[in-house]
């Protein structure tokens, strides 16, 4: 899975910072040779790759003690889309963290701020082992980087014989995963991001590009239909304010994206997911992303309030843990943002905060047909219409 | 990571059964186009891939009630290397399972036998939630398949302008992961495999190839130097019987293979690992693989006997669980056999039996410098010489 996919479709954004890594071409070149060679070649290979001329490059992040007003480079105008998107995601981070901390009662968010010398940075907030959530991470990041020209070309399918230089890009996003303790309280994930490329450095004529991506999805271990209906109808209302085709289209997209191929099942009960969105008015899409981010709390927190104290047995907990194992499988094997971030040296603790505090794998576990566990599994295998 | 790597270097073998999947070429072709497209294309892509003419192909496995004397096709002679290798790994499976069940006292191995219509099959044995081991899997498999010609060509670096047809191959192996409950008792992994290719179907002149691969490695959560020294010296003795260069070379290879790049640390304290081994006498290498497989019980069980009842605290258990999380990260992100098997439809329950029963991820966990946890981590970051 090449960088562009991750850049455009991460479901855990903070990691999307290119760093020494081969362009797709180089990667396949190396991997082919690597394939029948000894693992001792890893190190030599990695050195070779990091010298590859067309690599994306970014500096390592440095911890900060203070939050800057903006992670944008000074050159950015405060009325630009990138400036207003950064403002939006940082406000969303505050709102969501306040709502989660309030609903949790016990836990507090630990904050880590980081920046990069050349511009960009991020704020990671994590609440761990709270009263309601065992792990809740809400991260924002602003990334400046340079992507291999293949990415840019692949994006718009330009003729591959044309060889532009590396493409500078800007990416900002908010990403969050919230894992509650109670097996009847669902996990939530959301991620909204905005992406811009400059023209390729040595092809000034080529167009600048921008797009939006993101989504919000629900992953319960047990189905309470009223909860799932509530969650999806809030997503639908947010979509319907902008385009009646959005919800059906992005609901399907979500079911397709969070697919665990080797299990032939989805991670959870979906929600909305979209990517590469640029064929609408830019202002309209900025408002849409804002509306989606603002819908997170009303879509999720009422469900938690209802389920956080439901009594449960060890069996309920074990099933939740098995589903958490599936969450780990999806994020480490398929999630484009995670896999790309791990390969290219994003901030590991920010990337892997999406993993649950604990997970479980039982050999050949099959829920009894007709049981509550089976019903959840069935809904993950055969996505349903909830509204 | 293309199929050949997995075929040649799996550390969890049972999954190494090619099935509808793109050749490396097709894969990169598709992924490039996929990269900026919607996840809804997954399904269409998969269909396109499964139609690709040069795909490796294998039938889905079917459960069996009886163990056949051999999984080899009738054409195979009982004196052939493949026949003697199958006999060896099936005897090793019996020996290891008996020793583990005896040391466990409580648990029993559950056996699953499966076969494929065209020949080949496997035996999976899993002991779950025993007295000593929380999860212990010992699998053997015999696989007939056809690999993309790229694999064959990449193997021997033949000129890439030459286009042979698909290459029929035979692969047999034993693979095992043993996860104890007690945080002071280490996890063991071992895997030994033998691989043969026929000549490419439409290039009869091209040579038939064979090679051996495998290894045994130890993954403790806490270091007892005498245990690690014992484990490594048994590996060294096995190696030294055949070639004084084997242990130093395969010890290094192991440290390099089980590297979690995004953590810059190894999964554990290593052991031996080798692959693509064919530049020695074939009979000698068969004896070497046999010696290695026979060394598993003496290298591991005495350590378990010593540590299985050591009293421990919740903190010890939590640290073990964090290390189990690293085990999951390595197997799902880097292990060639696992990643290939997941992509290409191996028997999922056999592939993922390597995952621990439970694992844990804490945000930004850093052991206190000088602590026992820190010492283990340090040894995973800076591999040591143990004998």
XYZ file of C-alpha atoms in Angstrom, chain A:
387
model
C 0.000 0.000 0.000
C 1.782 3.126 -1.215
C 2.027 6.460 0.620
C -0.678 8.252 -1.394
C -3.377 5.910 -0.134
C -2.387 6.626 3.417
C -2.103 10.308 2.776
C -5.532 10.419 1.306
C -7.381 7.836 3.320
C -5.932 7.521 6.787
C -8.385 6.664 9.470
C -5.768 7.547 12.091
C -4.293 10.715 10.874
C -1.539 11.888 13.132
C 0.944 9.516 11.567
C 0.657 10.914 8.097
C 4.033 12.516 7.946
C 6.232 11.340 5.102
C 9.771 10.461 6.129
C 12.623 8.603 4.482
C 10.894 5.817 2.584
C 10.983 4.524 -0.946
C 8.709 5.835 -3.634
C 6.249 3.129 -4.721
C 8.553 2.348 -7.675
C 11.612 1.940 -5.467
C 9.637 -0.037 -2.937
C 8.559 -2.640 -5.455
C 12.025 -2.702 -6.965
C 13.582 -3.418 -3.593
C 10.941 -5.768 -2.320
C 11.308 -7.923 -5.412
C 15.001 -8.337 -4.766
C 14.457 -8.594 -1.071
C 11.886 -11.302 -1.474
C 14.241 -14.239 -1.725
C 17.047 -12.706 0.278
C 18.070 -12.970 3.881
C 16.536 -10.866 6.611
C 20.036 -9.619 7.299
C 19.559 -7.521 4.201
C 16.829 -5.492 5.907
C 19.358 -3.070 7.358
C 21.303 -2.701 4.127
C 18.033 -2.285 2.230
C 16.788 0.367 4.613
C 19.998 2.298 4.150
C 19.646 2.022 0.381
C 16.056 3.213 0.577
C 16.818 6.202 2.767
C 19.257 7.343 0.091
C 16.676 7.109 -2.659
C 16.547 10.531 -4.340
C 12.765 10.679 -4.812
C 11.864 9.880 -1.184
C 9.402 11.940 0.785
C 11.300 13.790 3.495
C 10.291 15.294 6.833
C 12.098 16.174 10.046
C 11.527 14.215 13.254
C 9.105 15.882 15.655
C 10.306 17.634 18.821
C 8.274 17.858 22.051
C 6.940 21.296 22.997
C 5.940 22.674 26.384
C 3.529 25.290 24.961
C 0.705 25.058 22.427
C 1.253 27.521 19.578
C -1.799 29.453 18.287
C -1.183 27.799 14.943
C 1.047 25.069 13.472
C 0.875 26.741 10.059
C 3.870 28.412 8.498
C 3.843 32.181 8.849
C 3.165 32.515 5.122
C -0.382 31.132 5.569
C -3.214 33.673 5.559
C -5.703 33.355 8.483
C -8.582 33.343 5.985
C -7.132 30.434 3.946
C -8.935 27.098 3.995
C -5.955 25.456 5.695
C -6.031 28.081 8.471
C -9.782 27.751 9.008
C -9.534 23.937 8.912
C -6.812 23.959 11.579
C -8.959 26.266 13.740
C -11.920 23.915 13.287
C -10.084 20.717 14.264
C -8.460 22.331 17.279
C -11.859 23.555 18.492
C -13.283 20.088 17.835
C -10.458 18.543 19.876
C -11.320 20.838 22.817
C -15.054 20.149 22.566
C -14.725 16.369 22.293
C -12.137 16.132 25.093
C -14.307 18.262 27.413
C -17.370 16.103 26.678
C -15.458 12.835 27.159
C -13.743 13.986 30.369
C -17.115 15.154 31.724
C -18.862 11.875 30.843
C -15.960 9.889 32.276
C -15.983 11.698 35.583
C -12.752 10.060 36.771
C -10.049 10.291 34.086
C -8.099 13.287 32.800
C -6.527 13.792 29.356
C -2.730 13.817 29.211
C -1.547 16.264 26.549
C 1.571 16.004 24.375
C 2.449 18.862 22.038
C 5.044 18.445 19.320
C 6.313 20.450 16.377
C 8.643 20.159 13.435
C 11.397 22.688 12.658
C 10.155 23.289 9.113
C 6.588 23.935 10.275
C 3.730 21.753 11.354
C 3.161 19.824 14.537
C 0.431 18.309 16.623
C -1.382 17.913 19.905
C -2.045 14.398 21.242
C -4.499 14.012 24.115
C -5.005 10.667 25.794
C -7.233 9.652 28.689
C -6.179 6.227 29.941
C -7.821 3.950 32.489
C -10.601 6.407 33.302
C -13.884 5.559 35.021
C -15.752 4.967 31.731
C -13.076 4.763 29.023
C -10.116 2.427 29.236
C -8.386 4.418 26.494
C -9.489 7.602 24.732
C -7.202 9.407 22.291
C -7.975 12.641 20.445
C -5.163 13.933 18.229
C -4.759 16.858 15.872
C -1.842 17.330 13.529
C -0.636 19.673 10.851
C 1.913 18.215 8.479
C 4.068 19.745 5.746
C 5.830 17.251 3.548
C 6.930 16.291 0.088
C 5.383 13.291 -1.590
C 6.892 11.185 -4.358
C 5.660 12.379 -7.774
C 4.073 8.949 -8.321
C 1.543 9.922 -5.692
C 0.612 13.108 -7.472
C 0.489 11.367 -10.832
C -1.465 8.419 -9.486
C -3.899 10.906 -8.010
C -4.905 12.410 -11.308
C -3.748 9.617 -13.613
C -1.365 11.874 -15.491
C 0.706 10.122 -18.164
C 3.396 8.074 -16.422
C 6.070 9.001 -18.971
C 5.923 12.563 -17.631
C 8.383 12.822 -14.714
C 7.645 15.790 -12.442
C 9.638 16.391 -9.253
C 8.490 15.726 -5.677
C 5.180 17.334 -4.755
C 5.023 19.526 -1.611
C 1.855 18.894 0.347
C 0.001 20.181 3.371
C -2.235 17.954 5.495
C -4.185 18.732 8.642
C -6.499 16.441 10.527
C -8.170 15.343 13.719
C -8.239 11.667 14.613
C -9.770 9.935 17.601
C -10.469 6.478 18.965
C -12.474 6.042 22.174
C -12.512 2.585 23.827
C -14.888 2.290 26.815
C -14.534 -0.328 29.553
C -18.124 -1.574 29.677
C -18.703 -4.262 26.994
C -22.129 -2.775 26.247
C -20.656 0.677 25.571
C -19.364 0.972 21.973
C -15.983 2.141 20.701
C -16.035 5.261 18.536
C -13.586 6.343 15.872
C -13.622 9.596 13.918
C -11.155 11.362 11.671
C -11.473 14.511 9.538
C -8.686 15.810 7.354
C -7.885 18.387 4.724
C -5.158 17.966 2.150
C -3.445 20.321 -0.315
C -0.637 19.787 -2.776
C 1.382 22.468 -4.506
C 2.211 22.047 -8.149
C 5.065 19.559 -8.713
C 8.285 21.525 -8.164
C 9.565 21.248 -11.729
C 6.189 21.243 -13.502
C 4.853 24.730 -12.572
C 2.061 24.433 -15.108
C 0.474 21.473 -13.291
C -2.542 22.317 -11.092
C -2.551 22.612 -7.296
C -4.855 20.081 -5.696
C -6.935 19.900 -2.509
C -9.369 17.424 -0.993
C -11.236 16.490 2.168
C -11.527 13.107 3.801
C -12.831 11.563 6.975
C -15.634 9.787 8.737
C -17.136 8.648 12.018
C -17.868 5.002 12.798
C -19.220 2.939 15.690
C -17.807 -0.391 16.942
C -19.951 -2.069 19.603
C -19.455 -5.585 20.969
C -23.235 -5.920 21.420
C -26.045 -4.459 19.353
C -28.608 -2.147 20.886
C -30.635 -1.239 17.843
C -31.803 2.071 19.275
C -28.144 3.043 19.817
C -27.042 2.133 16.308
C -30.108 3.830 14.785
C -29.415 6.965 16.836
C -25.759 7.000 15.777
C -26.505 6.539 12.087
C -29.378 9.021 12.040
C -27.117 11.735 13.472
C -24.640 10.967 10.675
C -27.461 11.072 8.142
C -28.761 14.431 9.387
C -25.258 15.919 9.129
C -24.958 14.599 5.559
C -28.493 15.590 4.473
C -27.808 19.235 5.310
C -25.399 19.260 2.377
C -26.360 16.596 -0.146
C -29.010 13.841 -0.045
C -26.594 11.474 -1.798
C -23.901 11.865 0.906
C -25.269 9.533 3.587
C -26.074 6.506 1.399
C -22.799 6.936 -0.478
C -20.581 7.511 2.574
C -22.347 4.810 4.619
C -21.517 2.256 1.918
C -17.996 3.621 1.648
C -17.556 3.163 5.412
C -18.800 -0.449 5.284
C -16.309 -1.104 2.492
C -13.343 0.647 4.082
C -13.482 -1.003 7.523
C -13.444 -4.461 5.985
C -11.207 -7.132 7.552
C -10.561 -9.094 4.384
C -9.014 -12.174 6.020
C -12.104 -12.497 8.264
C -14.600 -11.406 5.622
C -16.183 -9.205 8.270
C -16.229 -5.498 9.112
C -14.592 -3.986 12.167
C -17.918 -2.707 13.440
C -21.298 -1.289 12.455
C -19.984 1.548 10.337
C -21.168 5.109 10.013
C -19.792 7.386 7.300
C -16.469 7.484 5.464
C -15.370 9.617 2.516
C -12.111 10.465 0.829
C -10.583 12.473 -2.036
C -13.607 14.758 -1.881
C -12.966 17.767 -4.127
C -15.732 17.688 -6.721
C -17.901 20.090 -4.680
C -17.525 23.704 -3.652
C -14.535 23.965 -1.280
C -16.410 26.165 1.207
C -19.303 23.724 1.202
C -16.970 20.814 1.990
C -15.281 22.776 4.781
C -18.711 23.384 6.330
C -19.602 19.712 5.821
C -16.415 18.494 7.584
C -17.153 20.981 10.389
C -20.730 19.709 10.695
C -19.476 16.103 10.855
C -16.917 16.930 13.558
C -19.582 18.777 15.547
C -21.863 15.736 15.301
C -19.448 13.430 17.150
C -20.551 14.324 20.681
C -24.338 14.245 20.070
C -23.989 10.986 18.103
C -21.896 9.175 20.716
C -22.054 10.534 24.256
C -25.794 9.827 24.801
C -25.120 6.148 23.985
C -22.309 6.027 26.532
C -24.454 7.668 29.199
C -27.021 4.924 28.622
C -24.627 1.940 28.652
C -21.612 2.831 30.782
C -22.991 1.270 33.972
C -24.780 -1.770 32.505
C -23.921 -4.843 34.613
C -21.913 -7.468 32.695
C -20.384 -10.927 33.124
C -16.871 -12.231 32.397
C -18.240 -13.736 29.170
C -19.478 -10.331 28.010
C -16.044 -8.898 28.740
C -14.263 -11.753 26.921
C -16.394 -11.159 23.810
C -15.641 -7.422 23.922
C -11.950 -8.341 24.156
C -12.213 -10.628 21.108
C -13.800 -7.780 19.147
C -10.980 -5.525 20.347
C -8.645 -8.103 18.838
C -10.414 -7.582 15.506
C -9.937 -3.850 15.975
C -6.192 -4.448 16.329
C -6.193 -6.688 13.253
C -7.883 -4.039 11.136
C -5.707 -1.182 12.324
C -2.371 -2.989 12.004
C -3.113 -4.892 8.796
C -5.461 -2.686 6.747
C -5.795 0.848 8.034
C -3.923 2.896 5.469
C -2.937 5.619 7.880
C -1.602 3.209 10.476
C 0.301 0.978 8.070
C 1.778 3.985 6.281
C 2.664 5.728 9.528
C 4.403 2.640 10.903
C 6.406 2.254 7.691
C 7.440 5.870 7.461
C 8.189 6.949 11.008
C 5.226 8.995 12.188
C 4.925 9.568 15.945
C 4.404 5.946 17.045
C 2.600 6.707 20.303
C 0.118 8.896 18.433
C -0.372 6.274 15.740
C -0.897 3.348 18.086
C -3.077 5.174 20.592
C -5.858 3.818 18.360
C -5.158 0.322 19.729
C -7.281 -0.777 22.686
C -5.736 -1.019 26.144
C -6.351 -4.782 26.057
C -7.369 -7.347 23.421
C -7.878 -11.093 23.109
C -7.439 -13.877 20.529
C -9.051 -17.284 21.079
C -8.373 -20.124 18.679
C -11.331 -20.926 16.434
C -13.912 -19.044 18.498
C -17.433 -19.277 17.029
C -20.379 -17.628 18.794
C -23.430 -19.836 19.191
C -25.920 -19.235 16.377
C -28.668 -16.866 17.451
C -26.712 -15.578 20.470
C -26.135 -11.832 21.042
C -22.508 -12.323 20.046
C -23.597 -14.051 16.843
C -25.971 -11.171 16.026
C -23.121 -8.672 16.264
C -20.902 -10.850 14.091
C -23.689 -11.285 11.559
C -24.108 -7.502 11.318
C -20.336 -7.166 10.755
C -20.479 -9.770 7.984
C -23.704 -8.487 6.409
C -23.884 -4.688 6.791
C -27.423 -3.466 7.538
C -29.341 -0.272 6.825
C -29.947 1.356 10.211
C -32.018 4.393 9.184
